[in-house]
């Protein structure tokens, strides 16, 4: 009797202990898991590529001098802080300094530090520096426009930075040093010391094909002649405050090619239209060599869209660094190309390396879209609220670099495919 | 009972036992695991739904005294006061190979209300139940890739009989009773397959297929109960059931499953062998072949038997309260096969009761605790089990 009480007390308080067998013969369910690959023409619709997202000025590394192989030209624009409103000088014969707010710029120099490790091309590199002579806006400046704001578009007099006033020319070899010093005349110094002068800026150009150089830092040193003591010249340093790049992308991309990235960035967008059924073989066909299995949400256990990376042409347009791809739902397709996008379908994105866009580096990059596909398969045509069916393949940061990632063109064997793993059963039954 | 036969148990032990009982019965735990052998058909038939029958190895019929038994409706005809009875059981099953599983459940609940001529009652008792799962780790071939998977199949559920009835003592020695009602409850099945994310990739979802079937069906139990020679109680009952219908619900596809149920016979007796010592014997039989056939079980035993018996000694006491003790044995067939093999269950039983409050002729508060230590065996599977059952009966005017 005591044992009975103790057993009751013990078992009544224990957690679930389901008797479990590892004998598959006890599982009375016929189940089949199989994989289908659906070509783009069977699920992709309304494919489009849009560009112009983001500004090069938003790039964390936006100071690149690039002279491509005909496909890309990049010129950095640098703007420095203006001169201080006053300098401190000693009047003649006095030992107490006073503020001089009327100092006169008489000259100066820009020191540009170039990265001697990360560069492309064959040295020496032929570089030229010039002073911009058109007003420009770093947030909207492009190869063709100095200012491209709403209602205030102002094209460069010559695409690619107008007609800058030449300052200096160099033949730079990284083995000989990392600094370029550009001397400024009094007129240029006076212009760049003026806070209200919206023209002030330095443009760097490379004329060596295939060169790709990074500016690691730059600063301006102005010589200011005191108006109180003409014997005194004060040197003040102005840091780099604004930088952007002008990019000339002249490549003609293959029609239907999926493009992602660049500065500004490209996006590739298409609508997914699932077939009602997929072809299957095996036990689920009940003896038939093949059969059609309805594509229902509960059967989809995995779905992924595979994008085939292809070498960029010309190679100078290929990404130079890793790129994070995002696939995001298009929330208002009717507002494309300015539709808002939903959260990434794969939250952490998919990182691809630059090698995958080089010759011989072609890879199929799969982005899982299981929940997205299940939502699509679950939606009935008459439902008041339909889940998004359009997706955009974008770079996680726009822009993330000047390189453009290319994926197999629609209508070619390299076009995207939708891989779905389904599990199907006739259902559980009694007993 | 002679006064000299009473065994006196120390008061401290009695208090501890009562405390242990409170702890054990105060946790309203849901139904947990059960034997894997319940995988056959619709599972196990619920044993005798009260502790006194179990401690005597019985099938729940033909015991002395006045009480409410779901399968012995005539016994209610001798009850003189309104009352309730409730039973709880807890047990563990230990397979020869595999992990131990525990469970708790409430096999029966009853309410009784006697009037001048008739006694009305309602019972809710277990009928069929099962709780088990099976797992497998298949490797799926995608041609260019092998993917590991984990399959889990779970079967659970219970079917109970809810009845209302009436009983009458037609003489000092004979009473009759009848009760009718419906089957309630459900059977659930669930299958889940998970692919290994390391083989497939991120965002792999589980595949789940499940179903719930609600039980319904009419059932009637009728019985007779008679005393003979002043020292013998004999009883018999027969249970008729309409087809058990299991309707798919909650989106479960398919047609209703209709399972014909057999006519069930129970007989039992309780006779005094010597002052304070009695022998109880009972038997159950039914032909489950049509039920098994309807569920695709071709190897079920068909007609099954349960028989058992035990000795009851009304000799002990705690704090002046009578403590009957019992020991017995029983054996039964299960109605469905396990992997094509019939299953037999054997047990040694025992237990004790405590008469907390009795009038001179009518019990007011009684509790019984039954213990069973047994085994189940088939060609494919062997296991042992230990089960405790507590029944509390309360009456009052």
PDB file of N, CA, C and O in Angstrom, chain A residues 1-2 4-5 8-9 11-12 14-22 26 31 33 298 301-302 345 348 350 368 370-371 374 421 423 425 428 430-431, chain B residues 17 21 24 29 32-34 36 41 90 101-104 131-135 142 189 193 200 202-205 207 210-211 213 295 352 369 371 390:
ATOM      1  N   UNK A   1       0.842  -1.211   0.000  1.00  0.00           N
ATOM      2  CA  UNK A   1       0.000   0.000   0.000  1.00  0.00           C
ATOM      3  C   UNK A   1       0.870   1.251   0.000  1.00  0.00           C
ATOM      4  O   UNK A   1       0.633   2.204  -0.754  1.00  0.00           O
ATOM      5  N   UNK A   2       1.941   1.185   0.801  1.00  0.00           N
ATOM      6  CA  UNK A   2       2.865   2.324   0.840  1.00  0.00           C
ATOM      7  C   UNK A   2       3.503   2.527  -0.530  1.00  0.00           C
ATOM      8  O   UNK A   2       3.645   3.656  -1.014  1.00  0.00           O
ATOM      9  N   UNK A   4       2.228   1.798  -3.361  1.00  0.00           N
ATOM     10  CA  UNK A   4       1.226   2.385  -4.244  1.00  0.00           C
ATOM     11  C   UNK A   4       1.124   3.878  -4.069  1.00  0.00           C
ATOM     12  O   UNK A   4       1.085   4.639  -5.044  1.00  0.00           O
ATOM     13  N   UNK A   5       1.112   4.305  -2.830  1.00  0.00           N
ATOM     14  CA  UNK A   5       1.072   5.748  -2.570  1.00  0.00           C
ATOM     15  C   UNK A   5       2.282   6.444  -3.173  1.00  0.00           C
ATOM     16  O   UNK A   5       2.176   7.496  -3.804  1.00  0.00           O
ATOM     17  N   UNK A   8       2.101   6.623  -6.944  1.00  0.00           N
ATOM     18  CA  UNK A   8       1.162   7.667  -7.345  1.00  0.00           C
ATOM     19  C   UNK A   8       1.776   9.038  -7.206  1.00  0.00           C
ATOM     20  O   UNK A   8       1.695   9.883  -8.089  1.00  0.00           O
ATOM     21  N   UNK A   9       2.411   9.256  -6.057  1.00  0.00           N
ATOM     22  CA  UNK A   9       3.005  10.567  -5.808  1.00  0.00           C
ATOM     23  C   UNK A   9       4.097  10.857  -6.811  1.00  0.00           C
ATOM     24  O   UNK A   9       4.221  11.974  -7.320  1.00  0.00           O
ATOM     25  N   UNK A  11       4.737   9.371  -9.968  1.00  0.00           N
ATOM     26  CA  UNK A  11       4.362   9.405 -11.380  1.00  0.00           C
ATOM     27  C   UNK A  11       3.441  10.567 -11.688  1.00  0.00           C
ATOM     28  O   UNK A  11       3.515  11.175 -12.753  1.00  0.00           O
ATOM     29  N   UNK A  12       2.598  10.921 -10.727  1.00  0.00           N
ATOM     30  CA  UNK A  12       1.659  12.017 -10.994  1.00  0.00           C
ATOM     31  C   UNK A  12       2.394  13.318 -11.254  1.00  0.00           C
ATOM     32  O   UNK A  12       1.891  14.195 -11.937  1.00  0.00           O
ATOM     33  N   UNK A  14       5.512  13.545 -12.701  1.00  0.00           N
ATOM     34  CA  UNK A  14       6.599  13.451 -13.673  1.00  0.00           C
ATOM     35  C   UNK A  14       6.178  14.056 -15.000  1.00  0.00           C
ATOM     36  O   UNK A  14       5.016  14.268 -15.264  1.00  0.00           O
ATOM     37  N   UNK A  15       7.169  14.314 -15.823  1.00  0.00           N
ATOM     38  CA  UNK A  15       6.881  14.924 -17.114  1.00  0.00           C
ATOM     39  C   UNK A  15       6.478  13.830 -18.109  1.00  0.00           C
ATOM     40  O   UNK A  15       6.525  12.654 -17.801  1.00  0.00           O
ATOM     41  N   UNK A  16       6.069  14.278 -19.329  1.00  0.00           N
ATOM     42  CA  UNK A  16       5.651  13.324 -20.349  1.00  0.00           C
ATOM     43  C   UNK A  16       6.756  12.328 -20.660  1.00  0.00           C
ATOM     44  O   UNK A  16       7.905  12.699 -20.844  1.00  0.00           O
ATOM     45  N   UNK A  17       6.394  11.088 -20.705  1.00  0.00           N
ATOM     46  CA  UNK A  17       7.339  10.041 -21.079  1.00  0.00           C
ATOM     47  C   UNK A  17       6.630   9.162 -22.099  1.00  0.00           C
ATOM     48  O   UNK A  17       5.987   8.180 -21.760  1.00  0.00           O
ATOM     49  N   UNK A  18       6.721   9.578 -23.342  1.00  0.00           N
ATOM     50  CA  UNK A  18       6.024   8.848 -24.395  1.00  0.00           C
ATOM     51  C   UNK A  18       6.810   7.593 -24.746  1.00  0.00           C
ATOM     52  O   UNK A  18       7.994   7.667 -25.042  1.00  0.00           O
ATOM     53  N   UNK A  19       6.179   6.427 -24.678  1.00  0.00           N
ATOM     54  CA  UNK A  19       6.890   5.225 -25.112  1.00  0.00           C
ATOM     55  C   UNK A  19       7.227   5.322 -26.594  1.00  0.00           C
ATOM     56  O   UNK A  19       6.352   5.634 -27.410  1.00  0.00           O
ATOM     57  N   UNK A  20       8.480   5.084 -26.890  1.00  0.00           N
ATOM     58  CA  UNK A  20       8.967   5.347 -28.239  1.00  0.00           C
ATOM     59  C   UNK A  20       9.673   4.125 -28.806  1.00  0.00           C
ATOM     60  O   UNK A  20      10.458   3.485 -28.124  1.00  0.00           O
ATOM     61  N   UNK A  21       9.353   3.847 -30.062  1.00  0.00           N
ATOM     62  CA  UNK A  21      10.029   2.761 -30.764  1.00  0.00           C
ATOM     63  C   UNK A  21      10.863   3.353 -31.896  1.00  0.00           C
ATOM     64  O   UNK A  21      10.487   4.365 -32.481  1.00  0.00           O
ATOM     65  N   UNK A  22      11.960   2.715 -32.188  1.00  0.00           N
ATOM     66  CA  UNK A  22      12.764   3.138 -33.340  1.00  0.00           C
ATOM     67  C   UNK A  22      12.573   2.176 -34.504  1.00  0.00           C
ATOM     68  O   UNK A  22      13.376   2.148 -35.428  1.00  0.00           O
ATOM     69  N   UNK A  26       6.638   0.447 -37.507  1.00  0.00           N
ATOM     70  CA  UNK A  26       5.486   0.933 -36.741  1.00  0.00           C
ATOM     71  C   UNK A  26       4.917   2.234 -37.304  1.00  0.00           C
ATOM     72  O   UNK A  26       3.876   2.688 -36.845  1.00  0.00           O
ATOM     73  N   UNK A  31       5.299   7.968 -47.113  1.00  0.00           N
ATOM     74  CA  UNK A  31       5.701   9.357 -47.305  1.00  0.00           C
ATOM     75  C   UNK A  31       6.853   9.404 -48.286  1.00  0.00           C
ATOM     76  O   UNK A  31       7.692   8.500 -48.317  1.00  0.00           O
ATOM     77  N   UNK A  33       9.711  12.159 -50.066  1.00  0.00           N
ATOM     78  CA  UNK A  33      10.322  13.478 -50.191  1.00  0.00           C
ATOM     79  C   UNK A  33      11.097  13.516 -51.493  1.00  0.00           C
ATOM     80  O   UNK A  33      11.901  12.618 -51.760  1.00  0.00           O
ATOM     81  N   UNK A 298       1.698  23.028 -47.477  1.00  0.00           N
ATOM     82  CA  UNK A 298       2.114  22.078 -46.454  1.00  0.00           C
ATOM     83  C   UNK A 298       3.127  21.073 -46.977  1.00  0.00           C
ATOM     84  O   UNK A 298       3.835  20.441 -46.196  1.00  0.00           O
ATOM     85  N   UNK A 301       8.835  21.842 -48.077  1.00  0.00           N
ATOM     86  CA  UNK A 301       9.694  21.862 -46.893  1.00  0.00           C
ATOM     87  C   UNK A 301      10.954  22.691 -47.140  1.00  0.00           C
ATOM     88  O   UNK A 301      11.635  23.089 -46.194  1.00  0.00           O
ATOM     89  N   UNK A 302      11.249  22.944 -48.383  1.00  0.00           N
ATOM     90  CA  UNK A 302      12.369  23.828 -48.692  1.00  0.00           C
ATOM     91  C   UNK A 302      12.161  24.393 -50.085  1.00  0.00           C
ATOM     92  O   UNK A 302      11.678  23.702 -50.990  1.00  0.00           O
ATOM     93  N   UNK A 345      14.144  38.332 -47.302  1.00  0.00           N
ATOM     94  CA  UNK A 345      13.604  36.981 -47.141  1.00  0.00           C
ATOM     95  C   UNK A 345      14.603  36.104 -46.393  1.00  0.00           C
ATOM     96  O   UNK A 345      14.232  35.282 -45.574  1.00  0.00           O
ATOM     97  N   UNK A 348      19.966  37.415 -43.005  1.00  0.00           N
ATOM     98  CA  UNK A 348      21.366  37.794 -43.013  1.00  0.00           C
ATOM     99  C   UNK A 348      21.934  37.937 -44.419  1.00  0.00           C
ATOM    100  O   UNK A 348      23.117  38.218 -44.579  1.00  0.00           O
ATOM    101  N   UNK A 350      23.001  36.846 -48.429  1.00  0.00           N
ATOM    102  CA  UNK A 350      23.927  35.819 -48.934  1.00  0.00           C
ATOM    103  C   UNK A 350      25.172  36.548 -49.463  1.00  0.00           C
ATOM    104  O   UNK A 350      25.084  37.376 -50.357  1.00  0.00           O
ATOM    105  N   UNK A 368      17.555  30.800 -49.961  1.00  0.00           N
ATOM    106  CA  UNK A 368      16.353  30.094 -49.492  1.00  0.00           C
ATOM    107  C   UNK A 368      15.140  31.020 -49.433  1.00  0.00           C
ATOM    108  O   UNK A 368      15.238  32.156 -48.954  1.00  0.00           O
ATOM    109  N   UNK A 370      11.858  29.556 -48.555  1.00  0.00           N
ATOM    110  CA  UNK A 370      10.839  28.563 -48.209  1.00  0.00           C
ATOM    111  C   UNK A 370       9.543  29.219 -47.726  1.00  0.00           C
ATOM    112  O   UNK A 370       8.452  28.916 -48.221  1.00  0.00           O
ATOM    113  N   UNK A 371       9.678  30.104 -46.751  1.00  0.00           N
ATOM    114  CA  UNK A 371       8.444  30.686 -46.184  1.00  0.00           C
ATOM    115  C   UNK A 371       7.721  31.548 -47.220  1.00  0.00           C
ATOM    116  O   UNK A 371       6.489  31.589 -47.258  1.00  0.00           O
ATOM    117  N   UNK A 374       5.903  29.185 -49.445  1.00  0.00           N
ATOM    118  CA  UNK A 374       4.745  28.585 -48.741  1.00  0.00           C
ATOM    119  C   UNK A 374       3.598  29.576 -48.654  1.00  0.00           C
ATOM    120  O   UNK A 374       2.426  29.214 -48.813  1.00  0.00           O
ATOM    121  N   UNK A 421      11.907  21.358 -52.495  1.00  0.00           N
ATOM    122  CA  UNK A 421      11.846  20.012 -51.931  1.00  0.00           C
ATOM    123  C   UNK A 421      10.460  19.839 -51.319  1.00  0.00           C
ATOM    124  O   UNK A 421      10.043  20.657 -50.491  1.00  0.00           O
ATOM    125  N   UNK A 423       7.517  17.195 -49.572  1.00  0.00           N
ATOM    126  CA  UNK A 423       7.198  15.936 -48.920  1.00  0.00           C
ATOM    127  C   UNK A 423       5.702  15.713 -49.084  1.00  0.00           C
ATOM    128  O   UNK A 423       4.908  16.607 -48.794  1.00  0.00           O
ATOM    129  N   UNK A 425       2.368  12.885 -48.785  1.00  0.00           N
ATOM    130  CA  UNK A 425       1.809  11.646 -48.236  1.00  0.00           C
ATOM    131  C   UNK A 425       0.319  11.656 -48.504  1.00  0.00           C
ATOM    132  O   UNK A 425      -0.271  12.715 -48.768  1.00  0.00           O
ATOM    133  N   UNK A 428      -2.379  10.856 -42.751  1.00  0.00           N
ATOM    134  CA  UNK A 428      -2.440   9.859 -41.689  1.00  0.00           C
ATOM    135  C   UNK A 428      -3.866   9.307 -41.617  1.00  0.00           C
ATOM    136  O   UNK A 428      -4.822  10.007 -41.920  1.00  0.00           O
ATOM    137  N   UNK A 430      -6.537   6.179 -39.635  1.00  0.00           N
ATOM    138  CA  UNK A 430      -6.741   5.238 -38.536  1.00  0.00           C
ATOM    139  C   UNK A 430      -6.652   3.829 -39.086  1.00  0.00           C
ATOM    140  O   UNK A 430      -7.112   3.592 -40.196  1.00  0.00           O
ATOM    141  N   UNK A 431      -6.136   2.851 -38.397  1.00  0.00           N
ATOM    142  CA  UNK A 431      -5.740   2.948 -36.985  1.00  0.00           C
ATOM    143  C   UNK A 431      -4.386   3.649 -36.826  1.00  0.00           C
ATOM    144  O   UNK A 431      -3.484   3.483 -37.474  1.00  0.00           O
TER     145      UNK A 431
ATOM    146  N   UNK B  17       0.920   7.908   5.323  1.00  0.00           N
ATOM    147  CA  UNK B  17       0.244   7.332   4.162  1.00  0.00           C
ATOM    148  C   UNK B  17      -0.808   8.290   3.625  1.00  0.00           C
ATOM    149  O   UNK B  17      -0.938   8.492   2.410  1.00  0.00           O
ATOM    150  N   UNK B  21      -0.864  10.144  -0.023  1.00  0.00           N
ATOM    151  CA  UNK B  21      -2.016  10.043  -0.907  1.00  0.00           C
ATOM    152  C   UNK B  21      -2.463  11.415  -1.396  1.00  0.00           C
ATOM    153  O   UNK B  21      -2.750  11.615  -2.572  1.00  0.00           O
ATOM    154  N   UNK B  24      -0.070  12.664  -3.913  1.00  0.00           N
ATOM    155  CA  UNK B  24      -0.179  11.919  -5.164  1.00  0.00           C
ATOM    156  C   UNK B  24      -1.429  12.234  -5.946  1.00  0.00           C
ATOM    157  O   UNK B  24      -1.405  12.306  -7.171  1.00  0.00           O
ATOM    158  N   UNK B  29      -2.678  15.728 -13.282  1.00  0.00           N
ATOM    159  CA  UNK B  29      -1.823  15.606 -14.450  1.00  0.00           C
ATOM    160  C   UNK B  29      -2.600  15.025 -15.615  1.00  0.00           C
ATOM    161  O   UNK B  29      -3.404  14.128 -15.432  1.00  0.00           O
ATOM    162  N   UNK B  32      -0.515  10.742 -19.853  1.00  0.00           N
ATOM    163  CA  UNK B  32       0.835  10.721 -20.396  1.00  0.00           C
ATOM    164  C   UNK B  32       1.040   9.460 -21.221  1.00  0.00           C
ATOM    165  O   UNK B  32       0.111   8.892 -21.764  1.00  0.00           O
ATOM    166  N   UNK B  33       2.279   9.046 -21.268  1.00  0.00           N
ATOM    167  CA  UNK B  33       2.617   7.924 -22.110  1.00  0.00           C
ATOM    168  C   UNK B  33       1.976   6.627 -21.682  1.00  0.00           C
ATOM    169  O   UNK B  33       1.460   6.473 -20.582  1.00  0.00           O
ATOM    170  N   UNK B  34       2.010   5.674 -22.575  1.00  0.00           N
ATOM    171  CA  UNK B  34       1.462   4.371 -22.285  1.00  0.00           C
ATOM    172  C   UNK B  34       2.368   3.352 -22.938  1.00  0.00           C
ATOM    173  O   UNK B  34       3.420   3.675 -23.460  1.00  0.00           O
ATOM    174  N   UNK B  36       3.968   0.860 -25.536  1.00  0.00           N
ATOM    175  CA  UNK B  36       4.088   0.830 -26.986  1.00  0.00           C
ATOM    176  C   UNK B  36       3.162  -0.214 -27.593  1.00  0.00           C
ATOM    177  O   UNK B  36       2.762  -0.120 -28.757  1.00  0.00           O
ATOM    178  N   UNK B  41      -4.345  -1.300 -33.431  1.00  0.00           N
ATOM    179  CA  UNK B  41      -5.740  -0.885 -33.502  1.00  0.00           C
ATOM    180  C   UNK B  41      -6.010   0.439 -32.814  1.00  0.00           C
ATOM    181  O   UNK B  41      -5.356   1.438 -33.080  1.00  0.00           O
ATOM    182  N   UNK B  90      -1.912   5.557 -11.776  1.00  0.00           N
ATOM    183  CA  UNK B  90      -0.586   5.988 -12.212  1.00  0.00           C
ATOM    184  C   UNK B  90       0.243   4.740 -12.432  1.00  0.00           C
ATOM    185  O   UNK B  90       0.095   3.752 -11.711  1.00  0.00           O
ATOM    186  N   UNK B 101       8.408   4.450 -19.537  1.00  0.00           N
ATOM    187  CA  UNK B 101       7.408   5.492 -19.774  1.00  0.00           C
ATOM    188  C   UNK B 101       6.413   5.497 -18.616  1.00  0.00           C
ATOM    189  O   UNK B 101       6.032   4.444 -18.115  1.00  0.00           O
ATOM    190  N   UNK B 102       6.027   6.686 -18.218  1.00  0.00           N
ATOM    191  CA  UNK B 102       5.090   6.810 -17.105  1.00  0.00           C
ATOM    192  C   UNK B 102       3.792   7.449 -17.551  1.00  0.00           C
ATOM    193  O   UNK B 102       3.709   8.050 -18.612  1.00  0.00           O
ATOM    194  N   UNK B 103       2.778   7.308 -16.733  1.00  0.00           N
ATOM    195  CA  UNK B 103       1.486   7.869 -17.107  1.00  0.00           C
ATOM    196  C   UNK B 103       0.633   8.094 -15.866  1.00  0.00           C
ATOM    197  O   UNK B 103       0.852   7.472 -14.822  1.00  0.00           O
ATOM    198  N   UNK B 104      -0.317   8.984 -16.006  1.00  0.00           N
ATOM    199  CA  UNK B 104      -1.380   9.125 -15.017  1.00  0.00           C
ATOM    200  C   UNK B 104      -2.688   9.273 -15.792  1.00  0.00           C
ATOM    201  O   UNK B 104      -2.698   9.785 -16.908  1.00  0.00           O
ATOM    202  N   UNK B 131      -1.266   5.682 -26.467  1.00  0.00           N
ATOM    203  CA  UNK B 131      -0.323   6.802 -26.384  1.00  0.00           C
ATOM    204  C   UNK B 131       1.058   6.227 -26.697  1.00  0.00           C
ATOM    205  O   UNK B 131       1.647   5.514 -25.886  1.00  0.00           O
ATOM    206  N   UNK B 132       1.577   6.507 -27.881  1.00  0.00           N
ATOM    207  CA  UNK B 132       2.886   5.974 -28.243  1.00  0.00           C
ATOM    208  C   UNK B 132       3.451   6.761 -29.412  1.00  0.00           C
ATOM    209  O   UNK B 132       2.741   7.527 -30.071  1.00  0.00           O
ATOM    210  N   UNK B 133       4.725   6.571 -29.655  1.00  0.00           N
ATOM    211  CA  UNK B 133       5.325   7.178 -30.832  1.00  0.00           C
ATOM    212  C   UNK B 133       6.425   6.277 -31.381  1.00  0.00           C
ATOM    213  O   UNK B 133       6.982   5.440 -30.683  1.00  0.00           O
ATOM    214  N   UNK B 134       6.687   6.469 -32.655  1.00  0.00           N
ATOM    215  CA  UNK B 134       7.768   5.726 -33.317  1.00  0.00           C
ATOM    216  C   UNK B 134       8.608   6.705 -34.113  1.00  0.00           C
ATOM    217  O   UNK B 134       8.084   7.692 -34.659  1.00  0.00           O
ATOM    218  N   UNK B 135       9.899   6.459 -34.154  1.00  0.00           N
ATOM    219  CA  UNK B 135      10.796   7.338 -34.896  1.00  0.00           C
ATOM    220  C   UNK B 135      11.608   6.513 -35.891  1.00  0.00           C
ATOM    221  O   UNK B 135      11.804   5.312 -35.714  1.00  0.00           O
ATOM    222  N   UNK B 142      18.513  12.248 -53.369  1.00  0.00           N
ATOM    223  CA  UNK B 142      18.103  13.225 -54.382  1.00  0.00           C
ATOM    224  C   UNK B 142      18.929  13.074 -55.660  1.00  0.00           C
ATOM    225  O   UNK B 142      19.008  13.996 -56.463  1.00  0.00           O
ATOM    226  N   UNK B 189      -3.594  11.332 -34.645  1.00  0.00           N
ATOM    227  CA  UNK B 189      -2.401  10.810 -35.295  1.00  0.00           C
ATOM    228  C   UNK B 189      -1.593  11.994 -35.831  1.00  0.00           C
ATOM    229  O   UNK B 189      -2.165  12.952 -36.357  1.00  0.00           O
ATOM    230  N   UNK B 193       8.142  15.013 -40.456  1.00  0.00           N
ATOM    231  CA  UNK B 193       9.464  14.709 -41.039  1.00  0.00           C
ATOM    232  C   UNK B 193      10.288  15.988 -41.060  1.00  0.00           C
ATOM    233  O   UNK B 193       9.847  17.017 -41.555  1.00  0.00           O
ATOM    234  N   UNK B 200      20.562  20.327 -46.426  1.00  0.00           N
ATOM    235  CA  UNK B 200      19.680  21.043 -47.355  1.00  0.00           C
ATOM    236  C   UNK B 200      19.980  22.538 -47.391  1.00  0.00           C
ATOM    237  O   UNK B 200      20.130  23.132 -48.452  1.00  0.00           O
ATOM    238  N   UNK B 202      19.473  26.553 -45.117  1.00  0.00           N
ATOM    239  CA  UNK B 202      18.637  27.282 -44.167  1.00  0.00           C
ATOM    240  C   UNK B 202      17.171  27.237 -44.619  1.00  0.00           C
ATOM    241  O   UNK B 202      16.861  26.935 -45.758  1.00  0.00           O
ATOM    242  N   UNK B 203      16.309  27.600 -43.687  1.00  0.00           N
ATOM    243  CA  UNK B 203      14.862  27.693 -43.942  1.00  0.00           C
ATOM    244  C   UNK B 203      14.252  26.350 -44.329  1.00  0.00           C
ATOM    245  O   UNK B 203      13.385  26.277 -45.201  1.00  0.00           O
ATOM    246  N   UNK B 204      14.710  25.284 -43.712  1.00  0.00           N
ATOM    247  CA  UNK B 204      14.051  23.992 -43.923  1.00  0.00           C
ATOM    248  C   UNK B 204      12.890  23.900 -42.943  1.00  0.00           C
ATOM    249  O   UNK B 204      13.063  24.114 -41.745  1.00  0.00           O
ATOM    250  N   UNK B 205      11.730  23.629 -43.457  1.00  0.00           N
ATOM    251  CA  UNK B 205      10.533  23.551 -42.623  1.00  0.00           C
ATOM    252  C   UNK B 205      10.159  22.088 -42.378  1.00  0.00           C
ATOM    253  O   UNK B 205      10.466  21.216 -43.191  1.00  0.00           O
ATOM    254  N   UNK B 207       7.728  18.937 -42.250  1.00  0.00           N
ATOM    255  CA  UNK B 207       6.504  18.469 -42.904  1.00  0.00           C
ATOM    256  C   UNK B 207       5.646  17.802 -41.837  1.00  0.00           C
ATOM    257  O   UNK B 207       6.120  16.932 -41.103  1.00  0.00           O
ATOM    258  N   UNK B 210      -1.358  15.517 -39.905  1.00  0.00           N
ATOM    259  CA  UNK B 210      -2.001  15.032 -38.687  1.00  0.00           C
ATOM    260  C   UNK B 210      -3.506  14.909 -38.891  1.00  0.00           C
ATOM    261  O   UNK B 210      -4.050  15.363 -39.900  1.00  0.00           O
ATOM    262  N   UNK B 211      -4.119  14.283 -37.939  1.00  0.00           N
ATOM    263  CA  UNK B 211      -5.561  14.088 -38.029  1.00  0.00           C
ATOM    264  C   UNK B 211      -6.154  13.836 -36.660  1.00  0.00           C
ATOM    265  O   UNK B 211      -5.494  13.325 -35.754  1.00  0.00           O
ATOM    266  N   UNK B 213      -9.851  12.383 -34.965  1.00  0.00           N
ATOM    267  CA  UNK B 213     -11.132  11.714 -35.213  1.00  0.00           C
ATOM    268  C   UNK B 213     -11.934  11.719 -33.913  1.00  0.00           C
ATOM    269  O   UNK B 213     -11.465  11.207 -32.891  1.00  0.00           O
ATOM    270  N   UNK B 295     -10.343  -2.399 -38.816  1.00  0.00           N
ATOM    271  CA  UNK B 295      -9.145  -1.563 -38.677  1.00  0.00           C
ATOM    272  C   UNK B 295      -7.945  -2.175 -39.395  1.00  0.00           C
ATOM    273  O   UNK B 295      -6.812  -1.737 -39.211  1.00  0.00           O
ATOM    274  N   UNK B 352      -4.962  -2.415  -0.670  1.00  0.00           N
ATOM    275  CA  UNK B 352      -5.625  -2.245   0.617  1.00  0.00           C
ATOM    276  C   UNK B 352      -6.694  -1.179   0.496  1.00  0.00           C
ATOM    277  O   UNK B 352      -6.690  -0.377  -0.432  1.00  0.00           O
ATOM    278  N   UNK B 369      -6.726   1.279  -2.572  1.00  0.00           N
ATOM    279  CA  UNK B 369      -5.509   1.446  -3.378  1.00  0.00           C
ATOM    280  C   UNK B 369      -5.119   0.078  -3.920  1.00  0.00           C
ATOM    281  O   UNK B 369      -4.862  -0.856  -3.145  1.00  0.00           O
ATOM    282  N   UNK B 371      -2.626  -2.284  -6.394  1.00  0.00           N
ATOM    283  CA  UNK B 371      -1.284  -2.333  -7.004  1.00  0.00           C
ATOM    284  C   UNK B 371      -1.252  -3.504  -7.976  1.00  0.00           C
ATOM    285  O   UNK B 371      -1.791  -4.578  -7.673  1.00  0.00           O
ATOM    286  N   UNK B 390      -6.194   4.313  -7.307  1.00  0.00           N
ATOM    287  CA  UNK B 390      -6.867   4.780  -6.095  1.00  0.00           C
ATOM    288  C   UNK B 390      -8.320   5.103  -6.427  1.00  0.00           C
ATOM    289  O   UNK B 390      -8.592   5.802  -7.420  1.00  0.00           O
TER     290      UNK B 390
END
